[in-house]
Tab-separated table of C-alpha atoms and ligand atoms in Angstrom:
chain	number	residue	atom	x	y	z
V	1	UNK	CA	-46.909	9.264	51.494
V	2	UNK	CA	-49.195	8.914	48.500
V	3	UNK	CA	-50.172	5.325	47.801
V	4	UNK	CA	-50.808	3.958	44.286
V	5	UNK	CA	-52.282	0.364	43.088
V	6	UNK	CA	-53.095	1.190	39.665
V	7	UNK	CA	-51.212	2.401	36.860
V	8	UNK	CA	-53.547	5.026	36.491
V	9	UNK	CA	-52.783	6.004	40.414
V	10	UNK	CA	-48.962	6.235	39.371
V	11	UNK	CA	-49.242	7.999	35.698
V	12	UNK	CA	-51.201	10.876	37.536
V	13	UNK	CA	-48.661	11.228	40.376
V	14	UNK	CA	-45.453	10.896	38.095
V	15	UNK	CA	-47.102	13.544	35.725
V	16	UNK	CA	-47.657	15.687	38.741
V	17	UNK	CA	-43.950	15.724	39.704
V	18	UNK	CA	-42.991	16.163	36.329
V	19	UNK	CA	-44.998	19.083	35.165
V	20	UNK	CA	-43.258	20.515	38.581
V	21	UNK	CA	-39.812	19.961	37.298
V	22	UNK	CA	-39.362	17.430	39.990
V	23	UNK	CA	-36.740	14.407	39.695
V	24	UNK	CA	-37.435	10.800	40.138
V	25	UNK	CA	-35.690	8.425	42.578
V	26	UNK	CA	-37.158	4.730	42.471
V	27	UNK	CA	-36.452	1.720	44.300
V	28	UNK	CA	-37.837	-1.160	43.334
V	29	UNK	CA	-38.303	-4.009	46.262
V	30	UNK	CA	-40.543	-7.030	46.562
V	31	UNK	CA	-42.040	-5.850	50.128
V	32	UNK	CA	-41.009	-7.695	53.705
V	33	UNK	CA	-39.230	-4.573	54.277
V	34	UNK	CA	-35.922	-4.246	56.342
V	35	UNK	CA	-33.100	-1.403	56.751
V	36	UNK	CA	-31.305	-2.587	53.932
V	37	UNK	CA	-34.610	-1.581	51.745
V	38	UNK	CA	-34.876	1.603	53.349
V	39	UNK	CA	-31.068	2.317	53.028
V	40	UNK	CA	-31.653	2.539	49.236
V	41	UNK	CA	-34.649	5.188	50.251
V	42	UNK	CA	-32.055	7.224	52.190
V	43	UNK	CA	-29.758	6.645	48.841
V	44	UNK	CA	-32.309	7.754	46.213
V	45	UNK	CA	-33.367	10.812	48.294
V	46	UNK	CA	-29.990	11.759	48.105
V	47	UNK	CA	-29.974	11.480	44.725
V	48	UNK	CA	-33.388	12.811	43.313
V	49	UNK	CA	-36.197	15.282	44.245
V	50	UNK	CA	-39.173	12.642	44.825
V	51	UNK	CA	-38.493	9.081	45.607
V	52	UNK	CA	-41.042	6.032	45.274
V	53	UNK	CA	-40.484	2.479	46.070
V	54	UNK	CA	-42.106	-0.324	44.310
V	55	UNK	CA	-43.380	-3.492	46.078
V	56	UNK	CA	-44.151	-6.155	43.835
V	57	UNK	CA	-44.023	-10.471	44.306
V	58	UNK	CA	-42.425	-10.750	41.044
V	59	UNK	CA	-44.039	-14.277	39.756
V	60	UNK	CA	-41.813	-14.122	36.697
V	61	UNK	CA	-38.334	-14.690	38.831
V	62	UNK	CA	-39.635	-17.709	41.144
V	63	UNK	CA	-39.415	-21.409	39.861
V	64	UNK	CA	-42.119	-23.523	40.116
V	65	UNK	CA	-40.421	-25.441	43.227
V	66	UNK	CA	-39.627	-22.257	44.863
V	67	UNK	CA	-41.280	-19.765	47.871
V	68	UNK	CA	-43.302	-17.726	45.156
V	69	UNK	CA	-46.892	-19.018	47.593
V	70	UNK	CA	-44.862	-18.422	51.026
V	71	UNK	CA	-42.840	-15.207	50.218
V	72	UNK	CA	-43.897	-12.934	53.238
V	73	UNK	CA	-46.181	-10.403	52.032
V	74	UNK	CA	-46.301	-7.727	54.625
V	75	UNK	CA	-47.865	-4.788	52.735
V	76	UNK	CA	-49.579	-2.750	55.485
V	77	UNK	CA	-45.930	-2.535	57.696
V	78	UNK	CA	-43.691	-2.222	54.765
V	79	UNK	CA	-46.510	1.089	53.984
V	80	UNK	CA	-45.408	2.150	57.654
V	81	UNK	CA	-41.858	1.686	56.970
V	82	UNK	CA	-41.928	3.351	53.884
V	83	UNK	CA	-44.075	6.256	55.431
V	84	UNK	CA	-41.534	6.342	58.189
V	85	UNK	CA	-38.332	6.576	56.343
V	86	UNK	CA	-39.599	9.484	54.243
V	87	UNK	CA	-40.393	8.046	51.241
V	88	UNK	CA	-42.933	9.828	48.826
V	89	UNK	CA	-44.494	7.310	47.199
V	90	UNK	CA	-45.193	3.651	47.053
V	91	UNK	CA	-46.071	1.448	44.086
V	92	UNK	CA	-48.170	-1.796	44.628
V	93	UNK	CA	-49.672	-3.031	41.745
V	94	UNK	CA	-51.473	-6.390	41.285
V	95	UNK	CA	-50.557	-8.732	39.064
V	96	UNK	CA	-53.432	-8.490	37.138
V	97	UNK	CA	-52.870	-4.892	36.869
V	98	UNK	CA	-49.328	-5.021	35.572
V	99	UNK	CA	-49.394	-8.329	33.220
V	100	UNK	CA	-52.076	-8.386	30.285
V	101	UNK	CA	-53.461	-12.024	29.949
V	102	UNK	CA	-51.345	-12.730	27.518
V	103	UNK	CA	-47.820	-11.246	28.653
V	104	UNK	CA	-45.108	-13.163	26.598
V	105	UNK	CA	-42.275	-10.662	26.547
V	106	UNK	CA	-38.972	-12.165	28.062
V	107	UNK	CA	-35.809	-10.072	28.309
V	108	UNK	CA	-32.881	-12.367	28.565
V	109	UNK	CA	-29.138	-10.673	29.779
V	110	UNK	CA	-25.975	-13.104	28.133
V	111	UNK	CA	-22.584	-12.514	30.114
V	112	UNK	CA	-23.180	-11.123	33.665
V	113	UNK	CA	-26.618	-13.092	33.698
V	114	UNK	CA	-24.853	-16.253	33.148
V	115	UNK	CA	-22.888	-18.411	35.801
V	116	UNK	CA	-22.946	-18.033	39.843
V	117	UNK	CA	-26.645	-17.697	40.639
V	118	UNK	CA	-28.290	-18.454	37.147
V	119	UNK	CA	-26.718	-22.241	37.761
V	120	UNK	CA	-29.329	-23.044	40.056
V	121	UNK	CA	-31.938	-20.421	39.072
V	122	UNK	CA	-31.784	-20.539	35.480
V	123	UNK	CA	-34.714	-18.691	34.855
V	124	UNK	CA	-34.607	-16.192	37.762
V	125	UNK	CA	-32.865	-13.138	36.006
V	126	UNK	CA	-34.679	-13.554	33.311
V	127	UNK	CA	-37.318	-12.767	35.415
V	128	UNK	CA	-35.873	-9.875	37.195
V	129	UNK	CA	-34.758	-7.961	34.289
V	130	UNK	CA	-38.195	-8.366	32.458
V	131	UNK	CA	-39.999	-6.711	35.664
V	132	UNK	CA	-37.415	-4.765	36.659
V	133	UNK	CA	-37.466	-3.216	32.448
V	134	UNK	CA	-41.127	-3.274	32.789
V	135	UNK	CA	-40.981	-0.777	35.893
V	136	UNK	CA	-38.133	1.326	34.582
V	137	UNK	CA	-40.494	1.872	31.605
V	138	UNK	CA	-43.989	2.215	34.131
V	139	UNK	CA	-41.728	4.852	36.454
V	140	UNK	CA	-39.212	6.640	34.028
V	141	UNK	CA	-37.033	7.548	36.891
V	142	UNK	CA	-34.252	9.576	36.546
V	143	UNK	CA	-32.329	7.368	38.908
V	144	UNK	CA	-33.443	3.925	40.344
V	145	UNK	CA	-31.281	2.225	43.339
V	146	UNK	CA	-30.321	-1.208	43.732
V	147	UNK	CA	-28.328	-3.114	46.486
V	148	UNK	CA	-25.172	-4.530	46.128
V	149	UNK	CA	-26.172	-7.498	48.649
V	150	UNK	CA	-27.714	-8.734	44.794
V	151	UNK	CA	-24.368	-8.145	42.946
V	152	UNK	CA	-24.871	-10.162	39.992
V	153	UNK	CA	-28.799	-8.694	39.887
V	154	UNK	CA	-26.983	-5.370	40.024
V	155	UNK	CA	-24.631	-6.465	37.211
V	156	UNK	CA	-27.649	-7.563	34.749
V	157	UNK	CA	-29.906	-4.177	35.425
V	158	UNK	CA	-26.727	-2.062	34.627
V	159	UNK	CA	-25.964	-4.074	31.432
V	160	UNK	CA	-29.832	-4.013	30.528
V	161	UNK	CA	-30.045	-0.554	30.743
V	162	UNK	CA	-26.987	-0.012	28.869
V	163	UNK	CA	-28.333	-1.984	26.075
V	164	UNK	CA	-31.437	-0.848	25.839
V	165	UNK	CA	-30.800	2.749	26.136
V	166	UNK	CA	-33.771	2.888	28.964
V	167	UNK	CA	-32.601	6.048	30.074
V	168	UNK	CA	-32.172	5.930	33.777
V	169	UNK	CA	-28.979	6.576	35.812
V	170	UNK	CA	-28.325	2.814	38.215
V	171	UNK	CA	-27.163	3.474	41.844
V	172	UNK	CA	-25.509	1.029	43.501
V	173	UNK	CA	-26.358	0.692	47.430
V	174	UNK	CA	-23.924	-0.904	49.810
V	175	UNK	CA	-25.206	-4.027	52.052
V	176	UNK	CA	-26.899	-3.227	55.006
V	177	UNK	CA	-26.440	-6.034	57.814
V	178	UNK	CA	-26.955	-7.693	61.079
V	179	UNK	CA	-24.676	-6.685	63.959
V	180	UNK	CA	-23.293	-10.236	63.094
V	181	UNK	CA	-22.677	-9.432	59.438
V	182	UNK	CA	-25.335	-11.849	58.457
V	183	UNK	CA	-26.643	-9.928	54.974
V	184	UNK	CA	-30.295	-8.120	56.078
V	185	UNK	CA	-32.981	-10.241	53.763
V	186	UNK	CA	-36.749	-10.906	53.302
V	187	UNK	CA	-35.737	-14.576	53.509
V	188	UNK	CA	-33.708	-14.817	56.871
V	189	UNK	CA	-36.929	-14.891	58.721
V	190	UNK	CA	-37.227	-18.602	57.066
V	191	UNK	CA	-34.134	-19.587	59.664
V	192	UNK	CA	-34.882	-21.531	62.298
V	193	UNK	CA	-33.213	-20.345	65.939
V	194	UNK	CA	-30.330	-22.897	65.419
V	195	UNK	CA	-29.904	-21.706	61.419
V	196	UNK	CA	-30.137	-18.193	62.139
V	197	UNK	CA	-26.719	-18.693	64.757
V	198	UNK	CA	-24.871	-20.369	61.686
V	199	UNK	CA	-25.712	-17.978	58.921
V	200	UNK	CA	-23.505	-15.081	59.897
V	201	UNK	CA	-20.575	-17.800	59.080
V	202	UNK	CA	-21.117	-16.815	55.196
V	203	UNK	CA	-20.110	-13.276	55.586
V	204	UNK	CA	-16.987	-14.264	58.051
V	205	UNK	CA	-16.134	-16.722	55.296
V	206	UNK	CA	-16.510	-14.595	52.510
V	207	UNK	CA	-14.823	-11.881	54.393
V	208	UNK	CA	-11.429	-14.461	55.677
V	209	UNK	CA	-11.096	-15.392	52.030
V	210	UNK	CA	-10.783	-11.892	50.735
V	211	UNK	CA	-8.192	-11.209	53.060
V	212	UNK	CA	-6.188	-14.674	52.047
V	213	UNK	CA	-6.585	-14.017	48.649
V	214	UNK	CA	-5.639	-10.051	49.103
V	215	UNK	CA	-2.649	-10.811	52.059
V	216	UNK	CA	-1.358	-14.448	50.261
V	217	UNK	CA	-1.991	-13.418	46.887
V	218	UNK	CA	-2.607	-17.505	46.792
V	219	UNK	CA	-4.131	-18.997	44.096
V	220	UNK	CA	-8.366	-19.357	44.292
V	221	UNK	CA	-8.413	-22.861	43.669
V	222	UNK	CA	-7.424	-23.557	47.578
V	223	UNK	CA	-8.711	-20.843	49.149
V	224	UNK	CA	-12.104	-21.138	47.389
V	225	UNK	CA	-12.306	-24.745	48.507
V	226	UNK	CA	-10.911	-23.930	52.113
V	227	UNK	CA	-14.238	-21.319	51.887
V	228	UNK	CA	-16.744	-24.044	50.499
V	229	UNK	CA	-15.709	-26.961	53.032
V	230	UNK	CA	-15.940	-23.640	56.120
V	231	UNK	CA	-19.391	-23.453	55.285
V	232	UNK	CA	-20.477	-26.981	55.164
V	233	UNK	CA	-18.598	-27.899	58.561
V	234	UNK	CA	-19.975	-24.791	60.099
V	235	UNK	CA	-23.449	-26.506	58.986
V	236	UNK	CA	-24.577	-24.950	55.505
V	237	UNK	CA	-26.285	-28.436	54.103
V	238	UNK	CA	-24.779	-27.296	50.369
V	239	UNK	CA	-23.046	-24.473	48.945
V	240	UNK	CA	-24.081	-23.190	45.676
V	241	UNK	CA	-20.737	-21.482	44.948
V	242	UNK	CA	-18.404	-19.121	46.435
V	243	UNK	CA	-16.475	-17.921	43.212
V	244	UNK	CA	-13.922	-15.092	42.906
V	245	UNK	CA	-14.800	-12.899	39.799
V	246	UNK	CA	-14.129	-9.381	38.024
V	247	UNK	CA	-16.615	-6.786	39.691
V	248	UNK	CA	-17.093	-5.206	36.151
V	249	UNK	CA	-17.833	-8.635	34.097
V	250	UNK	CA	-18.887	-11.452	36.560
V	251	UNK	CA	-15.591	-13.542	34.675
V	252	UNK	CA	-13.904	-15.903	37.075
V	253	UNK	CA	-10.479	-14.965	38.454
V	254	UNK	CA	-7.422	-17.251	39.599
V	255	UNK	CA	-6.220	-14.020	41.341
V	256	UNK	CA	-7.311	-11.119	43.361
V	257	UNK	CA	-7.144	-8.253	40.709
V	258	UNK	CA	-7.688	-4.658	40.557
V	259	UNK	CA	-11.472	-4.955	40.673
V	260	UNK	CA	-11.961	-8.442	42.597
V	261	UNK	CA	-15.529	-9.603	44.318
V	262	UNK	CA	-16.222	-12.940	46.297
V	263	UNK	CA	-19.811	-14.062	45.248
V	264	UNK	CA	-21.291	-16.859	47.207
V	265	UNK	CA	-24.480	-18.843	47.681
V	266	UNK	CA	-25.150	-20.845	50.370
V	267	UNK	CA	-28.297	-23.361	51.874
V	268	UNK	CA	-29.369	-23.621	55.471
V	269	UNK	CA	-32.146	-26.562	55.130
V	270	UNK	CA	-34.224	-24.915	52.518
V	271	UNK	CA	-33.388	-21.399	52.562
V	272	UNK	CA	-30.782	-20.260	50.073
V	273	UNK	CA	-28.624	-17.041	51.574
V	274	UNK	CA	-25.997	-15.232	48.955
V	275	UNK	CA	-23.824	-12.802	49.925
V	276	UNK	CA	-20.958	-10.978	48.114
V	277	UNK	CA	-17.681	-8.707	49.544
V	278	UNK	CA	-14.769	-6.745	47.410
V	279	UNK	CA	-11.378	-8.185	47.260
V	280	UNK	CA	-8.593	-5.686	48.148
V	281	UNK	CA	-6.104	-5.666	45.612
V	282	UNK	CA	-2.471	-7.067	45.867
V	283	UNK	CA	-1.263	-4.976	43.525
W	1	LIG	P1	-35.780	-7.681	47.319
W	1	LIG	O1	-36.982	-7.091	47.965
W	1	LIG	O2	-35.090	-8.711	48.135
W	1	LIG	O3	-36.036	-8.078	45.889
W	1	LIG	O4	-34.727	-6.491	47.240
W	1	LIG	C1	-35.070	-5.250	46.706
W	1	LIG	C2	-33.845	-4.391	46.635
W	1	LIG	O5	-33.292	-4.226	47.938
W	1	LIG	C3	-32.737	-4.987	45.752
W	1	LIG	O6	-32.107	-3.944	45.029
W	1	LIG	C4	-31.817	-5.580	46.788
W	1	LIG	O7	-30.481	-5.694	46.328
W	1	LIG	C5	-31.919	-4.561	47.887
W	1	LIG	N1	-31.507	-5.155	49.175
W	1	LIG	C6	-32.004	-6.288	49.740
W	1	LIG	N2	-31.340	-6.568	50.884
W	1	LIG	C7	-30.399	-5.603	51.030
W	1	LIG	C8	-29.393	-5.338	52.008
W	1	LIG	N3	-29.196	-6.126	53.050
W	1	LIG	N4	-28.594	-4.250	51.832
W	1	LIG	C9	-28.769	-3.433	50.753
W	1	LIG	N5	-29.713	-3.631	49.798
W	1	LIG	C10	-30.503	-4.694	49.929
């Protein structure tokens, strides 16, 4: 697996594939590697002729008060991993490398990058789609991969691309998790032994209110409150959200429709777990 840190590292390797005709699969990660990174590996070598993953701490998408200092940075076994799952290529820039001094770009997504997560993170996809535009542009993939364990991340890189014509088909990756069902994440090794037994409960919640919704064809006004007050007596200290929306725009429903998705967010102490599951229609 060919390992680059510069730009210059990557431009010669890209060019190499390219003057061999070779497509591009990319998946772009922040490192701390787990199976549901290397399930979008196994996706985009499916998909295209070479594939290369990007690790990058993404400074842009992390508040001030958040885990930008603690984020685990694990870049010799994510390497392995990477080596291991038959990747091609890795990218690891530095910062320094990828941001000029005086970086001041900001790329900003309205609709899908509004509501659910931006509430609490209100600068955080700001952040993602600025790096995550800034290595589409670097790689020039023909396809790039992202998981669906992010939904509304997913939502904002597909409506970026779209609107900026960048020219790369977006692949969609389904969640890889626990044997539990707790969602597979960098930040579940932040649980303590007693957190880690209650986090599963957001995927069983998630999960019981898609089938209440789906089977009762209720109202989500109840059973999105039933879901909220689950998590805090199973021992969540808040709950972000748990909303019902449209897959394709992000809009809140009252009803499971054709297209429904539960998106929820969730705090054990001070680590934030979302998670996200399709509603089966009624209809
Ligand atoms: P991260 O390193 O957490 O920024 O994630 C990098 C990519 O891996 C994003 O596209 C995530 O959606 C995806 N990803 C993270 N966890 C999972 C998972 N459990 N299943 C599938 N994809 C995931």
């Amino acid at each position: 697996m060919k390992i680059c840190k510069t730009r210059e590292e990557l431009s010669g390797l890209l060019g190499d594939w390219r003057a061999e005709g070779l497509s591009i699969g990319a998946a772009p990660t922040m490192g701390a590697l787990h199976r549901g990174h290397l399930s979008l590996i196994d996706l985009a070598k499916r998909e295209a002729d070479r594939t290369i993953a990007t690790i990058f701490v993404n400074p842009l998408q992390f508040a001030p008060h958040e885990d930008f200092d603690v984020y685990p940075r694990e870049l010799e076994s994510d390497i392995q991993k990477l080596a291991s799952g038959g990747c091609d290529a890795v990218f690891a820039p530095s910062a320094r490398d990828l941001f000029a001094a005086d970086f001041s770009t900001n790329i900003s997504v309205g609709g899908v990058g509004e509501n659910h997560c931006a509430v609490s993170r209100p600068h955080f996809f700001d952040g993602v789609a600025t790096i995550v535009a800034k290595l589409l542009l670097l790689l020039r993939p023909d396809v790039a991969v992202f998981g669906e364990k992010d939904f509304q991340q997913l939502s904002v890189i597909r409506r970026m691309v779209r609107d900026l014509e960048i020219g790369v088909r977006i692949v969609g990756a389904p969640i890889v998790r626990e044997e539990d069902g707790l969602a597979m994440s960098s930040r579940n090794q932040y649980l303590t032994a007693a957190q880690r037994k209650i986090a599963p409960v957001l995927h069983r919640t998630i999960t019981e209110a898609t089938s209440r919704i789906s089977v009762t064809g209720a109202d989500w006004g109840e059973i999105g409150t039933w879901a909220q007050r689950e998590l805090t007596d199973a021992g969540f200290s808040s709950v972000d959200y748990v909303n019902l929306v449209d897959a394709a725009t992000l809009e809140l429903m009252d009803h499971a429709g054709p297209e429904g998705r539960i998106l929820a967010a969730a705090w054990l102490g001070e680590t934030r777990l979302i998670d996200n599951c399709a509603v089966l229609s009624t209809e």
